[in-house]
Structures are given as C-alpha cells and as structure tokens.
C-alpha cells in the first residue's frame, strides 16, 4: 500500500475558512478552533493535494456544528448564515447542550454553518466566555517558570525556544537545563538568544552533569522562581496560549496541584509518525473536553490506573511547592535511565494520592514532533511499556499495601489489555504492526527488573554527586 503524508494545520472558525493546498499530501489533519478554543480534530481528504474552501467548510461543520450551534443557542443567538431548519434530532440535541430540558420549549435552532464558515466565519457580537475566562486568568496570572530539558540537540531547542518566548503571558521565565552536555552548542545558543533579545523574558541555562531526564527536571524545579512550573521537551512547540491555558487549569478546582494539556503532532510526514498518531498519539482517550480529577474521581479513574493518561511529560505544569513537597521526579524513572519512562506518571500519581487535584485542560495545546522512523517508534513503545510496569513496581516498593488496590484494578486492566473496545486497544486493528505490540509487551515484562537496576544505579550516581 502506498503512503501519503498528512498535512497538519489549524483553522480559526471565527474567520473565513480557506481552502487547503498541500502538494504531495493525501489528507489533512485539522485542529478546528473557535475563538482559539479547540473544538475538534478533523481528517479532511485532499484531491491532488488540495481541498477548496467549500469542502473544508463542509467537513469542519460536520464535526463542530452541534457545538457551535449550542453556543449560539445558549447566548440566545442564531447562527449567522442563509439558514435552513435543523432536523428535530439536532434541534433537541442542541437544546439539551444549551441547558433547555424538561418541559421547557426548545429554542428555534437554525443550521447552515458551511456557508457561514466559508463566507465570513462564525462571529459573535461580543467576546465568548472562553476568551473572557482566559482574560481573567491573565489578570490574576501566577508567576510561572517554563523548564525545557535538553541534551545535545541545540537545533531542535532553538525552534522550541522560538515558540516558548512568544507565549502570551505576563510573568514567566524560561530555564533551559543542559543535561550532561558533550559540547557548548546549547550554551552558545542561549548566549545568542540573550544577546539578540528575548522580549523581556528572563532566559537562563543551567547544567546538570548527571544524565537523566528526572535529574534535569529536578534541577530546573529547584532553580525555578515561579509559583507554577511548566515542563516541555526540546522537540515540542507550544501554542501561543499554552501557558495561559495551563494557568487557567489551576483555577478549575480546589487544591489543584497539576495541569496537563492537549498534545498534537507537529508533523505527519512519515509512515511511523502517521502510525503513532493513528493509534492514539500522546493524547489518546482524552479528547477535547476539560476534566477535573479530584479525590472523588478516584472511584472512576484511580491515580494508580493511568489509562487514559492523566497527562504526559510533553505538556504539564505543577504547583512548584507541591511538586517539591513530594520530592520532585523519581530519578530512577524517565529517559536516560534503565527504566526508560514513567517519571511523569509517577509525579502525577504521587500528587493525586496525596490528596491533590489534577486537571486536563485541552486549551493548552502543544505540538510534538513524533519519531520519524519505525525503529525509533519501537524503542519508544518499549520504553513506555517499561515505564508503566516500573511505575507499578515503584508504587509497591513504596507502599506494599497498595497491592490490594492494584488487585481491585486488575480486572479492568485485563479488559483494557485484551478487549477490543478499550482506550488501549480500540485503535489497534489488524493492521497494527505485530512488532509494535511485541515492543510494548517486551517493555512491560522487563520494566520491574529495569526499575530495580535503575534504583541501584541512581543510588550510586547520587552518592558520587554528594
């Protein structure tokens, strides 16, 4: 079967929708946003690398029509366009979403979105509540520290810094942790950036000579001055409002100690990148609806059962003092250790088990560069499998009584591993490569042993550092 790359792009629905021109691409993956709020991720087929404005508008409306119409109805407004009456099923659905229930008469609802999208965009006479909420967050913005950990990848870091320094946020610093560098490339880059100007954003480099992502993250954590600390990797590019939306997440519940965001692919140019995203990517199972995980939510998704993942290291923020209070990231987990992964999952679980609330805020959009080759992807999946069972090994070593909790969760885990309708397996059809399954299983089986070996190694590293 021939491969066609997928063009990744985004569309603002409040502006007129244009066609897509992407020679050489077979389809487009489009993030549809309305007044910057993510509403849907839409696959749009391309013919000879193109789709005209009408085709794009029609495809987008099929995915976002009910949400947009509900928002108009809630504001007692009609969707602007040459309208036709909505089917009764859609009208009832929109009425329910807008809060019209029971015996109340449903409002008159009209639908003609594709024409409105193409001609003028879907405009409101005043700012929607989503933007007003962000403005409130920015007026009361807590100080923030953005921490980027890197190791000998100055070229990728440069691109990531460009996006980070453009954040629409009033009070933040950027800390680059140069992890066990073999040359001065990152130091030279930071020096050039500071000499050229950073728009008033403090930018500094710190060296952590001990290799390992958790060592690097903890170094950034203890050097940070912000009330919240936000982490990303050097192969990622945050949306302009990423930091503001993470900060908004801290206002969405009581005792919020951490927030994660939506992670989407920056590129889908290779078969490996497309396969990874096809089977879930970094935000598998989370969708585009904000979620608050407090103590009461443990009954439906326990901190020791991170499926779907509460968040990933590619985009997460924490209350700095709360993260320091749990000891930061476990240095025996994560990239650069025998365990290979799991440090982000462990930190989130520790905070939640300690009574903290965690929030998933999809408005915090991050663009991630997936692995370009299958060999890299296999290694990544091996690491994820290893990190998961290393996480469980760590949990039992820290508190053997958690075995009872894990026993209660076991039936659900077995279903998710074997069932065809679970978050883990729903997108793994017959075309999912057996080598990828084997890589995940291989990692899971070896994770406990890798973690024990990693603990011993990091104990020696810590002693040498002391």
GROMACS .gro file of C-alpha atoms in nm:
model
  466
    1UNK     CA    1   0.000   0.000   0.000
    2UNK     CA    2   0.141   0.340  -0.099
    3UNK     CA    3   0.193   0.601   0.171
    4UNK     CA    4   0.061   0.956   0.160
    5UNK     CA    5   0.177   1.205   0.422
    6UNK     CA    6  -0.079   1.405   0.620
    7UNK     CA    7  -0.070   1.784   0.634
    8UNK     CA    8  -0.112   1.916   0.989
    9UNK     CA    9  -0.280   2.255   1.021
   10UNK     CA   10  -0.531   2.453   1.224
   11UNK     CA   11  -0.832   2.665   1.134
   12UNK     CA   12  -0.987   2.953   1.327
   13UNK     CA   13  -1.364   2.926   1.277
   14UNK     CA   14  -1.433   3.290   1.360
   15UNK     CA   15  -1.254   3.385   1.039
   16UNK     CA   16  -1.348   3.290   0.680
   17UNK     CA   17  -1.234   2.937   0.604
   18UNK     CA   18  -0.989   2.898   0.318
   19UNK     CA   19  -0.904   2.600   0.107
   20UNK     CA   20  -0.608   2.376   0.180
   21UNK     CA   21  -0.320   2.348  -0.066
   22UNK     CA   22  -0.059   2.088   0.025
   23UNK     CA   23   0.104   1.935  -0.284
   24UNK     CA   24   0.218   1.581  -0.218
   25UNK     CA   25  -0.016   1.525   0.077
   26UNK     CA   26  -0.310   1.285   0.066
   27UNK     CA   27  -0.511   1.435   0.353
   28UNK     CA   28  -0.506   1.699   0.623
   29UNK     CA   29  -0.537   1.674   1.000
   30UNK     CA   30  -0.704   1.999   1.105
   31UNK     CA   31  -0.741   2.139   1.454
   32UNK     CA   32  -1.065   2.338   1.443
   33UNK     CA   33  -1.071   2.626   1.692
   34UNK     CA   34  -1.337   2.884   1.767
   35UNK     CA   35  -1.203   3.199   1.926
   36UNK     CA   36  -0.892   2.987   1.994
   37UNK     CA   37  -1.084   2.716   2.184
   38UNK     CA   38  -1.013   2.369   2.040
   39UNK     CA   39  -1.340   2.209   1.930
   40UNK     CA   40  -1.241   1.917   1.708
   41UNK     CA   41  -0.959   1.744   1.526
   42UNK     CA   42  -1.083   1.671   1.175
   43UNK     CA   43  -0.946   1.450   0.897
   44UNK     CA   44  -1.006   1.608   0.557
   45UNK     CA   45  -0.922   1.415   0.236
   46UNK     CA   46  -0.727   1.601  -0.030
   47UNK     CA   47  -0.751   1.553  -0.404
   48UNK     CA   48  -0.415   1.612  -0.574
   49UNK     CA   49  -0.303   1.777  -0.252
   50UNK     CA   50  -0.590   2.022  -0.227
   51UNK     CA   51  -0.941   2.085  -0.094
   52UNK     CA   52  -1.134   2.400  -0.178
   53UNK     CA   53  -1.293   2.627   0.082
   54UNK     CA   54  -1.637   2.470   0.041
   55UNK     CA   55  -1.503   2.120   0.101
   56UNK     CA   56  -1.308   2.231   0.406
   57UNK     CA   57  -1.607   2.420   0.549
   58UNK     CA   58  -1.839   2.125   0.497
   59UNK     CA   59  -1.600   1.880   0.664
   60UNK     CA   60  -1.544   2.112   0.959
   61UNK     CA   61  -1.912   2.178   1.008
   62UNK     CA   62  -1.990   1.807   1.030
   63UNK     CA   63  -1.757   1.790   1.331
   64UNK     CA   64  -1.824   2.121   1.508
   65UNK     CA   65  -2.178   2.212   1.403
   66UNK     CA   66  -2.357   2.092   1.713
   67UNK     CA   67  -2.107   2.253   1.949
   68UNK     CA   68  -2.114   2.590   1.772
   69UNK     CA   69  -2.493   2.588   1.737
   70UNK     CA   70  -2.531   2.506   2.106
   71UNK     CA   71  -2.312   2.800   2.199
   72UNK     CA   72  -2.517   3.035   1.983
   73UNK     CA   73  -2.840   2.900   2.130
   74UNK     CA   74  -2.711   2.941   2.486
   75UNK     CA   75  -2.643   3.308   2.403
   76UNK     CA   76  -2.993   3.344   2.251
   77UNK     CA   77  -2.839   3.399   1.907
   78UNK     CA   78  -2.896   3.237   1.571
   79UNK     CA   79  -2.610   3.101   1.366
   80UNK     CA   80  -2.538   3.373   1.107
   81UNK     CA   81  -2.594   3.244   0.754
   82UNK     CA   82  -2.855   3.166   0.495
   83UNK     CA   83  -3.017   2.917   0.726
   84UNK     CA   84  -3.226   2.609   0.689
   85UNK     CA   85  -3.427   2.448   0.966
   86UNK     CA   86  -3.238   2.194   1.169
   87UNK     CA   87  -3.367   1.837   1.187
   88UNK     CA   88  -3.565   1.768   1.501
   89UNK     CA   89  -3.294   1.533   1.636
   90UNK     CA   90  -3.027   1.801   1.604
   91UNK     CA   91  -3.254   2.068   1.750
   92UNK     CA   92  -3.326   1.852   2.055
   93UNK     CA   93  -2.957   1.773   2.096
   94UNK     CA   94  -2.863   2.139   2.074
   95UNK     CA   95  -3.136   2.231   2.320
   96UNK     CA   96  -3.006   1.977   2.569
   97UNK     CA   97  -2.650   2.104   2.535
   98UNK     CA   98  -2.767   2.460   2.582
   99UNK     CA   99  -2.950   2.370   2.903
  100UNK     CA  100  -3.310   2.355   2.780
  101UNK     CA  101  -3.461   2.042   2.934
  102UNK     CA  102  -3.773   1.905   3.096
  103UNK     CA  103  -4.091   2.070   2.978
  104UNK     CA  104  -3.925   2.387   2.852
  105UNK     CA  105  -3.975   2.465   2.488
  106UNK     CA  106  -3.660   2.424   2.284
  107UNK     CA  107  -3.538   2.742   2.116
  108UNK     CA  108  -3.560   2.786   1.743
  109UNK     CA  109  -3.236   2.645   1.602
  110UNK     CA  110  -3.106   2.701   1.253
  111UNK     CA  111  -2.811   2.540   1.084
  112UNK     CA  112  -2.622   2.649   0.775
  113UNK     CA  113  -2.272   2.661   0.908
  114UNK     CA  114  -2.074   2.562   0.597
  115UNK     CA  115  -2.178   2.876   0.408
  116UNK     CA  116  -2.114   3.096   0.710
  117UNK     CA  117  -1.773   2.938   0.763
  118UNK     CA  118  -1.672   2.993   0.405
  119UNK     CA  119  -1.809   3.344   0.359
  120UNK     CA  120  -1.749   3.522   0.687
  121UNK     CA  121  -1.655   3.284   0.964
  122UNK     CA  122  -1.872   3.230   1.271
  123UNK     CA  123  -1.861   3.562   1.451
  124UNK     CA  124  -2.011   3.668   1.783
  125UNK     CA  125  -2.112   4.025   1.872
  126UNK     CA  126  -1.901   4.012   2.188
  127UNK     CA  127  -1.622   3.805   2.337
  128UNK     CA  128  -1.725   3.446   2.418
  129UNK     CA  129  -1.695   3.310   2.770
  130UNK     CA  130  -1.387   3.113   2.670
  131UNK     CA  131  -1.189   3.428   2.595
  132UNK     CA  132  -1.329   3.608   2.898
  133UNK     CA  133  -1.208   3.320   3.114
  134UNK     CA  134  -0.857   3.347   2.973
  135UNK     CA  135  -0.857   3.723   3.027
  136UNK     CA  136  -0.949   3.666   3.392
  137UNK     CA  137  -0.664   3.417   3.424
  138UNK     CA  138  -0.415   3.661   3.274
  139UNK     CA  139  -0.527   3.944   3.502
  140UNK     CA  140  -0.453   3.722   3.801
  141UNK     CA  141  -0.169   3.528   3.644
  142UNK     CA  142   0.061   3.347   3.887
  143UNK     CA  143   0.431   3.373   3.817
  144UNK     CA  144   0.549   3.082   3.606
  145UNK     CA  145   0.872   2.906   3.518
  146UNK     CA  146   0.894   2.719   3.188
  147UNK     CA  147   1.153   2.443   3.207
  148UNK     CA  148   1.299   2.283   2.893
  149UNK     CA  149   1.534   1.990   2.937
  150UNK     CA  150   1.771   1.915   2.652
  151UNK     CA  151   2.072   1.702   2.573
  152UNK     CA  152   2.292   1.791   2.274
  153UNK     CA  153   2.001   1.897   2.050
  154UNK     CA  154   2.061   2.268   2.010
  155UNK     CA  155   1.893   2.286   1.669
  156UNK     CA  156   1.565   2.144   1.799
  157UNK     CA  157   1.590   2.353   2.114
  158UNK     CA  158   1.622   2.670   1.907
  159UNK     CA  159   1.291   2.602   1.734
  160UNK     CA  160   1.119   2.519   2.063
  161UNK     CA  161   1.251   2.838   2.227
  162UNK     CA  162   1.103   3.048   1.949
  163UNK     CA  163   0.755   2.924   2.040
  164UNK     CA  164   0.811   2.942   2.415
  165UNK     CA  165   0.932   3.302   2.409
  166UNK     CA  166   0.617   3.404   2.219
  167UNK     CA  167   0.384   3.300   2.498
  168UNK     CA  168   0.102   3.543   2.569
  169UNK     CA  169   0.165   3.552   2.943
  170UNK     CA  170   0.261   3.846   3.164
  171UNK     CA  171   0.505   3.694   3.413
  172UNK     CA  172   0.726   3.400   3.324
  173UNK     CA  173   1.087   3.292   3.298
  174UNK     CA  174   1.248   3.023   3.083
  175UNK     CA  175   1.503   2.781   3.225
  176UNK     CA  176   1.697   2.554   2.990
  177UNK     CA  177   1.854   2.258   3.168
  178UNK     CA  178   2.153   2.135   2.969
  179UNK     CA  179   2.178   1.770   3.068
  180UNK     CA  180   2.526   1.616   3.062
  181UNK     CA  181   2.634   1.812   2.753
  182UNK     CA  182   2.927   1.698   2.541
  183UNK     CA  183   2.978   2.040   2.380
  184UNK     CA  184   2.891   2.409   2.418
  185UNK     CA  185   2.621   2.422   2.148
  186UNK     CA  186   2.336   2.488   2.392
  187UNK     CA  187   2.543   2.742   2.587
  188UNK     CA  188   2.622   2.926   2.265
  189UNK     CA  189   2.255   2.919   2.162
  190UNK     CA  190   2.135   3.071   2.490
  191UNK     CA  191   2.406   3.336   2.470
  192UNK     CA  192   2.298   3.430   2.118
  193UNK     CA  193   1.933   3.440   2.221
  194UNK     CA  194   2.002   3.670   2.514
  195UNK     CA  195   2.223   3.894   2.302
  196UNK     CA  196   1.950   3.925   2.038
  197UNK     CA  197   1.682   3.994   2.299
  198UNK     CA  198   1.409   3.772   2.441
  199UNK     CA  199   1.126   4.023   2.455
  200UNK     CA  200   1.183   4.085   2.823
  201UNK     CA  201   1.150   3.718   2.918
  202UNK     CA  202   1.433   3.603   3.150
  203UNK     CA  203   1.618   3.316   2.981
  204UNK     CA  204   1.894   3.119   3.152
  205UNK     CA  205   2.083   2.794   3.116
  206UNK     CA  206   2.167   2.555   3.397
  207UNK     CA  207   2.392   2.250   3.361
  208UNK     CA  208   2.308   1.917   3.525
  209UNK     CA  209   2.605   1.687   3.477
  210UNK     CA  210   2.424   1.371   3.588
  211UNK     CA  211   2.246   1.224   3.282
  212UNK     CA  212   1.875   1.152   3.305
  213UNK     CA  213   1.557   1.346   3.238
  214UNK     CA  214   1.443   1.334   3.600
  215UNK     CA  215   1.775   1.475   3.723
  216UNK     CA  216   1.736   1.756   3.469
  217UNK     CA  217   1.374   1.827   3.560
  218UNK     CA  218   1.451   1.836   3.931
  219UNK     CA  219   1.737   2.076   3.865
  220UNK     CA  220   1.500   2.310   3.682
  221UNK     CA  221   1.238   2.269   3.953
  222UNK     CA  222   1.472   2.378   4.233
  223UNK     CA  223   1.610   2.668   4.028
  224UNK     CA  224   1.263   2.797   3.937
  225UNK     CA  225   1.109   3.104   4.099
  226UNK     CA  226   0.754   3.077   3.961
  227UNK     CA  227   0.452   2.965   4.159
  228UNK     CA  228   0.383   2.717   3.881
  229UNK     CA  229   0.642   2.522   3.684
  230UNK     CA  230   0.562   2.409   3.331
  231UNK     CA  231   0.762   2.138   3.154
  232UNK     CA  232   0.815   2.056   2.790
  233UNK     CA  233   1.080   1.880   2.584
  234UNK     CA  234   1.306   2.026   2.319
  235UNK     CA  235   1.114   1.862   2.031
  236UNK     CA  236   0.791   2.047   2.106
  237UNK     CA  237   0.635   2.378   2.011
  238UNK     CA  238   0.371   2.525   2.243
  239UNK     CA  239   0.075   2.721   2.115
  240UNK     CA  240   0.084   3.093   2.193
  241UNK     CA  241  -0.176   3.046   2.470
  242UNK     CA  242  -0.029   2.722   2.611
  243UNK     CA  243   0.099   2.873   2.934
  244UNK     CA  244  -0.213   3.083   2.991
  245UNK     CA  245  -0.436   2.776   2.949
  246UNK     CA  246  -0.222   2.572   3.187
  247UNK     CA  247  -0.258   2.853   3.439
  248UNK     CA  248  -0.635   2.854   3.377
  249UNK     CA  249  -0.637   2.486   3.473
  250UNK     CA  250  -0.523   2.577   3.824
  251UNK     CA  251  -0.847   2.773   3.871
  252UNK     CA  252  -1.076   2.485   3.770
  253UNK     CA  253  -1.089   2.302   4.102
  254UNK     CA  254  -0.986   2.301   4.466
  255UNK     CA  255  -0.629   2.215   4.564
  256UNK     CA  256  -0.516   2.184   4.202
  257UNK     CA  257  -0.156   2.068   4.211
  258UNK     CA  258  -0.107   1.988   3.842
  259UNK     CA  259  -0.243   2.051   3.494
  260UNK     CA  260  -0.184   1.881   3.161
  261UNK     CA  261  -0.278   1.983   2.807
  262UNK     CA  262  -0.357   1.854   2.461
  263UNK     CA  263  -0.060   1.719   2.262
  264UNK     CA  264  -0.092   1.701   1.884
  265UNK     CA  265   0.153   1.603   1.611
  266UNK     CA  266   0.363   1.879   1.461
  267UNK     CA  267   0.428   1.671   1.150
  268UNK     CA  268   0.284   1.358   0.991
  269UNK     CA  269   0.532   1.325   0.709
  270UNK     CA  270   0.650   0.967   0.758
  271UNK     CA  271   0.472   0.630   0.794
  272UNK     CA  272   0.597   0.598   1.153
  273UNK     CA  273   0.461   0.940   1.252
  274UNK     CA  274   0.123   0.863   1.096
  275UNK     CA  275   0.104   0.521   1.260
  276UNK     CA  276   0.181   0.663   1.603
  277UNK     CA  277  -0.090   0.926   1.572
  278UNK     CA  278  -0.336   0.684   1.412
  279UNK     CA  279  -0.320   0.465   1.719
  280UNK     CA  280  -0.364   0.740   1.970
  281UNK     CA  281  -0.060   0.965   1.986
  282UNK     CA  282   0.011   1.145   2.312
  283UNK     CA  283  -0.348   1.240   2.398
  284UNK     CA  284  -0.510   0.902   2.338
  285UNK     CA  285  -0.853   0.879   2.500
  286UNK     CA  286  -0.863   1.229   2.646
  287UNK     CA  287  -1.046   1.422   2.375
  288UNK     CA  288  -1.118   1.794   2.385
  289UNK     CA  289  -1.330   1.826   2.699
  290UNK     CA  290  -1.167   1.963   3.017
  291UNK     CA  291  -1.159   1.717   3.305
  292UNK     CA  292  -1.100   1.760   3.676
  293UNK     CA  293  -0.961   1.467   3.875
  294UNK     CA  294  -1.010   1.515   4.248
  295UNK     CA  295  -1.032   1.262   4.530
  296UNK     CA  296  -1.390   1.179   4.438
  297UNK     CA  297  -1.282   1.083   4.086
  298UNK     CA  298  -1.061   0.800   4.213
  299UNK     CA  299  -1.363   0.569   4.200
  300UNK     CA  300  -1.381   0.603   3.822
  301UNK     CA  301  -1.013   0.655   3.744
  302UNK     CA  302  -0.767   0.580   4.019
  303UNK     CA  303  -0.427   0.753   4.029
  304UNK     CA  304  -0.267   0.407   4.007
  305UNK     CA  305  -0.450   0.332   3.684
  306UNK     CA  306  -0.333   0.599   3.439
  307UNK     CA  307  -0.546   0.498   3.139
  308UNK     CA  308  -0.616   0.724   2.964
  309UNK     CA  309  -0.308   0.904   3.085
  310UNK     CA  310  -0.378   1.196   3.317
  311UNK     CA  311  -0.105   1.381   3.133
  312UNK     CA  312   0.233   1.336   2.968
  313UNK     CA  313   0.570   1.496   3.014
  314UNK     CA  314   0.532   1.666   2.678
  315UNK     CA  315   0.296   1.922   2.834
  316UNK     CA  316   0.241   1.950   3.208
  317UNK     CA  317   0.253   2.207   3.484
  318UNK     CA  318   0.267   2.179   3.861
  319UNK     CA  319   0.233   2.387   4.171
  320UNK     CA  320   0.605   2.428   4.242
  321UNK     CA  321   0.587   2.385   4.618
  322UNK     CA  322   0.358   2.082   4.589
  323UNK     CA  323   0.596   1.912   4.345
  324UNK     CA  324   0.894   1.986   4.570
  325UNK     CA  325   0.688   1.850   4.861
  326UNK     CA  326   0.666   1.503   4.705
  327UNK     CA  327   1.037   1.503   4.625
  328UNK     CA  328   1.009   1.602   4.261
  329UNK     CA  329   1.061   1.340   3.991
  330UNK     CA  330   1.193   0.994   4.073
  331UNK     CA  331   1.545   0.986   3.929
  332UNK     CA  332   1.520   0.609   3.876
  333UNK     CA  333   1.246   0.669   3.619
  334UNK     CA  334   1.244   0.852   3.288
  335UNK     CA  335   1.458   0.888   2.979
  336UNK     CA  336   1.825   0.831   3.039
  337UNK     CA  337   1.766   0.553   3.295
  338UNK     CA  338   1.726   0.177   3.265
  339UNK     CA  339   1.351   0.219   3.331
  340UNK     CA  340   1.326   0.446   3.025
  341UNK     CA  341   1.000   0.629   3.115
  342UNK     CA  342   0.733   0.675   3.383
  343UNK     CA  343   0.863   0.975   3.578
  344UNK     CA  344   0.574   1.197   3.468
  345UNK     CA  345   0.312   0.935   3.557
  346UNK     CA  346   0.471   0.880   3.898
  347UNK     CA  347   0.479   1.251   3.984
  348UNK     CA  348   0.115   1.299   3.887
  349UNK     CA  349   0.007   0.988   4.081
  350UNK     CA  350   0.202   1.092   4.391
  351UNK     CA  351   0.032   1.431   4.397
  352UNK     CA  352  -0.314   1.279   4.350
  353UNK     CA  353  -0.257   1.008   4.612
  354UNK     CA  354  -0.154   1.288   4.848
  355UNK     CA  355  -0.499   1.445   4.803
  356UNK     CA  356  -0.418   1.686   4.522
  357UNK     CA  357  -0.642   1.760   4.225
  358UNK     CA  358  -0.518   1.720   3.868
  359UNK     CA  359  -0.675   1.894   3.568
  360UNK     CA  360  -0.673   1.814   3.199
  361UNK     CA  361  -0.714   2.139   3.005
  362UNK     CA  362  -0.717   2.078   2.626
  363UNK     CA  363  -0.691   2.450   2.557
  364UNK     CA  364  -0.321   2.418   2.644
  365UNK     CA  365  -0.214   2.295   2.300
  366UNK     CA  366   0.131   2.150   2.238
  367UNK     CA  367   0.269   2.040   1.900
  368UNK     CA  368   0.502   1.740   1.927
  369UNK     CA  369   0.747   1.600   1.675
  370UNK     CA  370   0.676   1.227   1.668
  371UNK     CA  371   0.951   0.975   1.596
  372UNK     CA  372   1.018   0.969   1.222
  373UNK     CA  373   1.131   0.605   1.185
  374UNK     CA  374   0.977   0.273   1.286
  375UNK     CA  375   1.289   0.167   1.476
  376UNK     CA  376   1.264   0.483   1.688
  377UNK     CA  377   0.893   0.420   1.745
  378UNK     CA  378   0.956   0.060   1.857
  379UNK     CA  379   1.213   0.182   2.105
  380UNK     CA  380   0.968   0.445   2.228
  381UNK     CA  381   0.691   0.188   2.282
  382UNK     CA  382   0.934  -0.044   2.458
  383UNK     CA  383   1.017   0.247   2.687
  384UNK     CA  384   0.652   0.328   2.754
  385UNK     CA  385   0.580  -0.035   2.843
  386UNK     CA  386   0.882  -0.047   3.069
  387UNK     CA  387   0.793   0.282   3.234
  388UNK     CA  388   0.439   0.160   3.312
  389UNK     CA  389   0.539  -0.155   3.498
  390UNK     CA  390   0.834   0.025   3.656
  391UNK     CA  391   0.576   0.272   3.789
  392UNK     CA  392   0.380  -0.012   3.948
  393UNK     CA  393   0.695  -0.169   4.091
  394UNK     CA  394   0.784   0.163   4.248
  395UNK     CA  395   0.432   0.201   4.392
  396UNK     CA  396   0.453  -0.138   4.566
  397UNK     CA  397   0.803  -0.080   4.698
  398UNK     CA  398   0.694   0.250   4.847
  399UNK     CA  399   0.376   0.105   4.999
  400UNK     CA  400   0.315  -0.273   4.983
  401UNK     CA  401  -0.044  -0.221   5.096
  402UNK     CA  402  -0.119  -0.077   4.753
  403UNK     CA  403  -0.124  -0.437   4.632
  404UNK     CA  404  -0.486  -0.456   4.748
  405UNK     CA  405  -0.573  -0.150   4.539
  406UNK     CA  406  -0.397  -0.294   4.236
  407UNK     CA  407  -0.583  -0.623   4.282
  408UNK     CA  408  -0.913  -0.434   4.263
  409UNK     CA  409  -0.797  -0.260   3.947
  410UNK     CA  410  -0.669  -0.580   3.783
  411UNK     CA  411  -0.996  -0.688   3.613
  412UNK     CA  412  -1.026  -0.351   3.443
  413UNK     CA  413  -0.663  -0.368   3.335
  414UNK     CA  414  -0.707  -0.714   3.185
  415UNK     CA  415  -1.010  -0.597   2.991
  416UNK     CA  416  -0.821  -0.297   2.860
  417UNK     CA  417  -0.532  -0.517   2.751
  418UNK     CA  418  -0.746  -0.779   2.576
  419UNK     CA  419  -1.079  -0.616   2.492
  420UNK     CA  420  -1.142  -0.453   2.157
  421UNK     CA  421  -1.333  -0.155   2.296
  422UNK     CA  422  -1.083  -0.019   2.547
  423UNK     CA  423  -0.887   0.302   2.522
  424UNK     CA  424  -0.568   0.099   2.484
  425UNK     CA  425  -0.686  -0.135   2.207
  426UNK     CA  426  -0.976   0.035   2.025
  427UNK     CA  427  -0.749   0.175   1.753
  428UNK     CA  428  -0.528  -0.133   1.728
  429UNK     CA  429  -0.686  -0.321   1.440
  430UNK     CA  430  -0.544  -0.599   1.232
  431UNK     CA  431  -0.317  -0.352   1.056
  432UNK     CA  432  -0.139  -0.258   1.378
  433UNK     CA  433   0.215  -0.398   1.337
  434UNK     CA  434   0.295  -0.704   1.545
  435UNK     CA  435   0.641  -0.564   1.607
  436UNK     CA  436   0.489  -0.266   1.788
  437UNK     CA  437   0.280  -0.495   2.009
  438UNK     CA  438   0.587  -0.701   2.087
  439UNK     CA  439   0.786  -0.389   2.173
  440UNK     CA  440   0.523  -0.278   2.425
  441UNK     CA  441   0.492  -0.623   2.581
  442UNK     CA  442   0.869  -0.664   2.595
  443UNK     CA  443   0.897  -0.335   2.780
  444UNK     CA  444   0.618  -0.423   3.024
  445UNK     CA  445   0.773  -0.758   3.109
  446UNK     CA  446   1.116  -0.610   3.171
  447UNK     CA  447   1.001  -0.291   3.349
  448UNK     CA  448   1.019  -0.421   3.708
  449UNK     CA  449   1.372  -0.554   3.661
  450UNK     CA  450   1.481  -0.239   3.483
  451UNK     CA  451   1.347  -0.025   3.766
  452UNK     CA  452   1.532  -0.224   4.031
  453UNK     CA  453   1.851  -0.196   3.829
  454UNK     CA  454   1.789   0.176   3.779
  455UNK     CA  455   1.738   0.235   4.151
  456UNK     CA  456   2.072   0.078   4.227
  457UNK     CA  457   2.244   0.278   3.955
  458UNK     CA  458   2.091   0.609   4.063
  459UNK     CA  459   2.181   0.544   4.425
  460UNK     CA  460   2.544   0.524   4.313
  461UNK     CA  461   2.506   0.837   4.099
  462UNK     CA  462   2.356   1.027   4.393
  463UNK     CA  463   2.638   0.917   4.622
  464UNK     CA  464   2.900   1.024   4.369
  465UNK     CA  465   2.730   1.360   4.329
  466UNK     CA  466   2.721   1.412   4.705
   0.00000   0.00000   0.00000
